[in-house]
Short mmCIF file of C-alpha atoms in Angstrom, two decimals:
data_model
loop_
_atom_site.label_atom_id
_atom_site.label_comp_id
_atom_site.label_asym_id
_atom_site.label_seq_id
_atom_site.Cartn_x
_atom_site.Cartn_y
_atom_site.Cartn_z
CA MET L 1 83.44 65.87 118.11
CA LYS L 2 82.43 68.86 119.64
CA VAL L 3 83.64 72.32 118.59
CA SER L 4 85.01 73.12 121.55
CA GLU L 5 87.62 70.42 120.64
CA ALA L 6 88.30 71.46 117.15
CA ARG L 7 89.49 74.12 117.81
CA PRO L 8 92.37 74.47 116.16
CA SER L 9 96.57 75.22 118.12
CA GLY L 10 98.67 77.72 118.49
CA ARG L 11 100.26 77.24 114.09
CA ALA L 12 97.58 76.17 112.57
CA CYS L 13 96.02 80.27 114.07
CA ARG L 14 98.59 81.75 112.17
CA GLY L 15 98.43 80.28 109.46
CA GLU L 16 100.33 77.24 109.06
CA LEU L 17 98.35 73.63 107.78
CA PRO L 18 96.82 71.52 110.44
CA LEU L 19 98.43 68.04 111.18
CA LEU L 20 95.16 66.37 110.66
CA THR L 21 95.39 68.32 106.55
CA ARG L 22 98.84 67.97 106.05
CA GLY L 23 99.15 66.61 102.15
CA LEU L 24 95.82 66.33 100.89
CA PRO L 25 95.70 68.26 98.21
CA THR L 26 95.07 72.19 98.25
CA GLN L 27 91.62 72.65 98.05
CA ILE L 28 90.49 70.09 101.14
CA PHE L 29 92.78 72.61 102.50
CA VAL L 30 91.80 75.41 101.71
CA ASN L 31 88.41 74.90 102.42
CA THR L 32 89.23 73.11 105.41
CA ALA L 33 90.71 76.91 106.99
CA LEU L 34 87.87 78.91 105.67
CA ASP L 35 85.37 75.81 107.96
CA GLN L 36 87.61 76.87 110.55
CA MET L 37 87.77 80.56 110.59
CA ASN L 38 83.01 80.57 109.63
CA ARG L 39 83.43 77.72 113.43
CA PHE L 40 86.10 80.37 116.01
CA SER L 41 84.42 82.50 118.25
CA ARG L 42 84.23 86.06 117.29
CA GLU L 43 87.11 87.01 119.66
CA GLN L 44 88.74 84.59 117.49
CA ALA L 45 87.46 85.55 114.04
CA GLU L 46 88.46 89.66 114.79
CA ALA L 47 91.67 88.49 116.14
CA GLU L 48 92.15 86.80 112.53
CA PHE L 49 91.11 89.59 110.94
CA LEU L 50 93.01 92.09 112.72
CA LYS L 51 95.76 90.25 111.09
CA CYS L 52 95.05 91.25 107.95
CA CYS L 53 93.81 94.31 108.82
CA GLY L 54 94.16 96.95 111.65
CA SER L 55 90.56 98.05 111.42
CA ARG L 56 87.80 96.89 114.65
CA ASN L 57 85.14 97.41 113.07
CA TRP L 58 86.68 96.13 109.65
CA ALA L 59 87.33 92.60 111.87
CA ARG L 60 84.13 92.83 113.62
CA GLU L 61 82.19 93.61 110.18
CA MET L 62 83.92 91.00 109.20
CA SER L 63 83.65 89.06 112.47
CA GLU L 64 79.96 89.49 112.55
CA ALA L 65 79.53 88.25 108.08
CA ARG L 66 80.00 85.26 109.11
CA PRO L 67 80.00 82.04 107.82
CA PHE L 68 81.19 82.24 104.48
CA ALA L 69 80.03 80.10 101.98
CA SER L 70 83.95 80.05 99.84
CA ILE L 71 86.61 82.25 99.78
CA ASP L 72 85.69 85.03 97.06
CA ASP L 73 82.51 85.23 99.07
CA LEU L 74 85.14 86.06 102.70
CA LEU L 75 86.81 88.73 99.67
CA ALA L 76 83.78 90.09 98.66
CA LYS L 77 82.06 91.32 101.92
CA ALA L 78 86.69 92.22 103.04
CA GLU L 79 86.27 94.67 100.07
CA SER L 80 82.48 96.04 100.66
CA VAL L 81 83.00 96.31 104.41
CA TRP L 82 86.64 98.44 103.90
CA SER L 83 85.10 101.07 101.22
CA SER L 84 81.74 101.33 103.79
CA LEU L 85 83.46 102.62 106.81
CA SER L 86 85.47 106.06 108.09
CA GLU L 87 87.73 107.97 106.94
CA GLU L 88 88.72 107.33 110.78
CA ASP L 89 89.45 103.60 110.47
CA TRP L 90 90.74 103.36 107.60
CA LEU L 91 93.30 106.09 109.74
CA GLU L 92 93.44 102.73 111.97
CA ALA L 93 93.96 101.18 109.72
CA PHE L 94 97.30 102.34 108.67
CA ARG L 95 98.80 102.82 112.03
CA ALA L 96 98.64 98.75 112.50
CA HIS L 97 101.39 99.27 109.78
CA PRO L 98 105.24 100.09 110.23
CA LYS L 99 106.49 102.70 107.74
CA ILE L 100 109.10 101.93 104.86
CA GLY L 101 111.73 101.07 105.63
CA GLU L 102 111.05 100.23 109.12
CA LYS L 103 110.33 98.18 111.12
CA LYS L 104 107.94 98.59 114.16
CA ALA L 105 104.31 100.17 113.78
CA ALA L 106 102.37 102.87 115.77
CA ALA L 107 99.76 100.38 117.39
CA ALA L 108 100.22 97.13 118.88
CA GLN L 109 100.96 94.41 116.13
CA SER L 110 100.51 90.48 116.24
CA GLU L 111 103.15 88.25 115.40
CA GLN L 112 101.07 87.02 112.74
CA ALA L 113 101.34 90.29 110.84
CA ARG L 114 104.74 91.92 112.09
CA ASN L 115 106.57 88.90 109.92
CA TRP L 116 104.17 89.84 107.20
CA SER L 117 105.19 93.21 107.12
CA VAL L 118 108.92 92.51 107.04
CA GLN L 119 108.35 89.28 104.45
CA GLU L 120 106.50 92.80 102.09
CA GLN L 121 109.25 95.11 102.99
CA SER L 122 111.52 93.09 102.08
CA GLY L 123 112.97 95.54 98.73
CA THR L 124 114.25 98.00 101.46
CA GLU L 125 116.73 95.02 102.87
CA ASP L 126 119.62 94.93 100.54
CA ALA L 127 119.14 99.17 99.61
CA ALA L 128 121.13 101.76 99.63
CA ALA L 129 121.87 103.75 102.35
CA GLU L 130 122.06 106.89 99.76
CA THR L 131 118.20 105.69 98.97
CA LYS L 132 117.56 103.92 102.98
CA ALA L 133 118.21 107.68 104.17
CA ALA L 134 115.16 109.28 101.01
CA LEU L 135 112.70 106.64 101.84
CA ALA L 136 113.14 107.90 106.00
CA ALA L 137 113.25 111.76 104.86
CA GLY L 138 110.43 110.83 102.57
CA ASN L 139 107.94 109.11 105.01
CA GLN L 140 108.42 112.32 107.36
CA GLU L 141 107.92 114.77 104.67
CA TYR L 142 104.47 112.65 103.84
CA GLU L 143 103.15 112.68 107.28
CA ARG L 144 104.51 115.83 107.86
CA ARG L 145 101.52 116.91 105.00
CA PHE L 146 98.74 114.10 104.86
CA GLY L 147 98.87 113.12 108.21
CA PHE L 148 99.37 109.82 108.39
CA ILE L 149 102.53 107.34 106.77
CA PHE L 150 103.16 106.64 103.98
CA ILE L 151 100.46 103.44 102.81
CA VAL L 152 101.61 100.86 99.70
CA CYS L 153 101.28 97.40 98.57
CA ALA L 154 104.77 96.19 99.03
CA THR L 155 104.83 93.18 97.97
CA GLY L 156 107.69 92.04 94.66
CA LYS L 157 108.35 96.59 94.68
CA SER L 158 112.32 96.91 95.32
CA SER L 159 112.88 99.98 97.33
CA GLY L 160 113.85 101.75 94.39
CA GLU L 161 110.26 101.82 93.65
CA MET L 162 109.10 102.44 97.32
CA LEU L 163 111.05 105.42 96.49
CA ALA L 164 109.14 106.67 93.46
CA ILE L 165 105.91 105.87 94.98
CA LEU L 166 106.25 107.60 97.41
CA ASN L 167 108.02 111.20 95.57
CA GLU L 168 104.41 110.57 93.46
CA ARG L 169 102.24 111.04 96.60
CA LEU L 170 103.97 113.66 97.66
CA GLN L 171 102.63 115.64 95.12
CA ASN L 172 98.49 114.46 95.67
CA ASN L 173 96.27 116.79 97.71
CA PRO L 174 95.59 114.81 101.57
CA ASP L 175 91.64 114.29 100.43
CA THR L 176 93.18 112.74 96.71
CA GLU L 177 96.66 110.89 99.15
CA LEU L 178 93.73 108.84 101.55
CA ARG L 179 91.87 107.57 99.17
CA ILE L 180 95.03 106.17 97.23
CA ALA L 181 96.27 105.40 100.68
CA ALA L 182 92.59 103.15 101.14
CA GLU L 183 93.22 101.58 98.09
CA GLU L 184 96.74 100.39 98.39
CA GLN L 185 95.56 98.95 102.20
CA ARG L 186 92.22 97.26 100.18
CA LYS L 187 95.74 95.64 98.59
CA ILE L 188 97.33 94.96 101.03
CA THR L 189 93.98 93.50 103.16
CA ARG L 190 93.68 90.91 100.26
CA LEU L 191 97.05 89.89 99.64
CA ARG L 192 97.17 89.20 103.84
CA LEU L 193 93.91 86.46 103.61
CA GLU L 194 94.80 84.54 101.04
CA LYS L 195 97.46 83.80 103.00
CA LEU L 196 96.27 83.31 106.05
CA LEU L 197 93.84 81.01 104.32
CA ASN L 198 96.60 79.62 103.03
CA ARG L 199 95.11 80.43 98.68
#
């Protein structure tokens, strides 16, 4: 079979298991997902990586770094590339996230990335009205102070926890806060890469 004939369907591109691999052991699937990533065209790979991190330079460098020998190899490279990027690249990635408690990002998101954002922020869904109002006010104050949106790895956190983190981080100076936000983006990116490859 030619590589062009082996391109995964739209379902597989969204992180779902190709029909060919359903029912196989997880490790076989993980290897298949990594193999697919290694075989994608540059444009396809960049589009997949952009679901995980909204920096175009990060996605381009990740695409160019292929093939990856293992998922651990891919994850290590993801962190290495992220730490090497400029502040503007970091800010571009931040813009691909909706504000905590909201659904729409400032920059365009893929359907997969939007769905992940909703899942990651699920702790805000049942928040009390006062907590939602406090998050909205805190988001505005944070953006005025730092010039970018509040980024936190929200997976597993309640709305109250996120509000407490927001209020605490409002006390930081801009340089410190940018580094903290970049670290939170790193965590988010890693989780999304693992989802993308169904680890």
